[in-house]
């Protein structure tokens, strides 16, 4: 195969709506999964937020209660493709916030667990930052290339028939 053929194949793959759909299901499922533990164990999640030492004390409980529900709702909306662009922006914003918090604490060498999926996660490190950056790349891909199986498109088509 020539380099041009390989280049064209990679370009088609990286800009494909099918890959964006797979990423959409993965990231949506990831956010739903991450939210479930945090919703059930809000007190432990509040302790994890406090351990990062980036949020004022008065905001810790508010974030521990609201953020997991936002993750759950946005994850479900992303999976079904309802307002996917807007939800992708919200999820991307959360992921940037999480990544910045990780980077700050990794640089400060703070020995804390991520708190992403449970309070017993392994300690944060550059591998955790890399994982979040990869997920952020998937989110950017979803934003630009996702065009498959959106619930709102089917719903709007149904309304037009009426």
PDB file of N, CA and C in Angstrom, residues 42 52 79 84 102 110 113 119 126 149 153:
ATOM      1  N   UNK A  42     -22.556   9.795  48.335  1.00  0.00           N
ATOM      2  CA  UNK A  42     -22.275  11.231  48.200  1.00  0.00           C
ATOM      3  C   UNK A  42     -21.322  11.741  49.280  1.00  0.00           C
ATOM      4  N   UNK A  52      -8.965  17.180  47.095  1.00  0.00           N
ATOM      5  CA  UNK A  52      -8.303  17.897  46.007  1.00  0.00           C
ATOM      6  C   UNK A  52      -7.873  19.300  46.436  1.00  0.00           C
ATOM      7  N   UNK A  79     -25.910   9.135  25.210  1.00  0.00           N
ATOM      8  CA  UNK A  79     -26.149   7.788  24.682  1.00  0.00           C
ATOM      9  C   UNK A  79     -27.316   7.777  23.704  1.00  0.00           C
ATOM     10  N   UNK A  84     -27.241  16.241  21.539  1.00  0.00           N
ATOM     11  CA  UNK A  84     -25.889  15.690  21.664  1.00  0.00           C
ATOM     12  C   UNK A  84     -24.800  16.763  21.611  1.00  0.00           C
ATOM     13  N   UNK A 102      -6.745  17.291  38.200  1.00  0.00           N
ATOM     14  CA  UNK A 102      -5.752  16.216  38.278  1.00  0.00           C
ATOM     15  C   UNK A 102      -4.339  16.760  38.095  1.00  0.00           C
ATOM     16  N   UNK A 110       0.198  15.435  45.426  1.00  0.00           N
ATOM     17  CA  UNK A 110      -0.778  15.137  46.471  1.00  0.00           C
ATOM     18  C   UNK A 110      -1.180  13.668  46.372  1.00  0.00           C
ATOM     19  N   UNK A 113      -6.707   9.624  45.802  1.00  0.00           N
ATOM     20  CA  UNK A 113      -7.293   8.803  44.744  1.00  0.00           C
ATOM     21  C   UNK A 113      -8.107   9.706  43.826  1.00  0.00           C
ATOM     22  N   UNK A 119     -14.192   5.638  45.666  1.00  0.00           N
ATOM     23  CA  UNK A 119     -13.191   6.290  46.515  1.00  0.00           C
ATOM     24  C   UNK A 119     -11.966   5.410  46.712  1.00  0.00           C
ATOM     25  N   UNK A 126       0.396  10.754  36.363  1.00  0.00           N
ATOM     26  CA  UNK A 126       0.345  11.206  34.974  1.00  0.00           C
ATOM     27  C   UNK A 126      -0.442  10.247  34.101  1.00  0.00           C
ATOM     28  N   UNK A 149     -27.778   8.236  14.519  1.00  0.00           N
ATOM     29  CA  UNK A 149     -28.745   7.729  15.493  1.00  0.00           C
ATOM     30  C   UNK A 149     -29.038   8.709  16.625  1.00  0.00           C
ATOM     31  N   UNK A 153     -33.509  13.710  16.198  1.00  0.00           N
ATOM     32  CA  UNK A 153     -33.785  13.725  14.760  1.00  0.00           C
ATOM     33  C   UNK A 153     -35.013  12.886  14.444  1.00  0.00           C
TER      34      UNK A 153
END
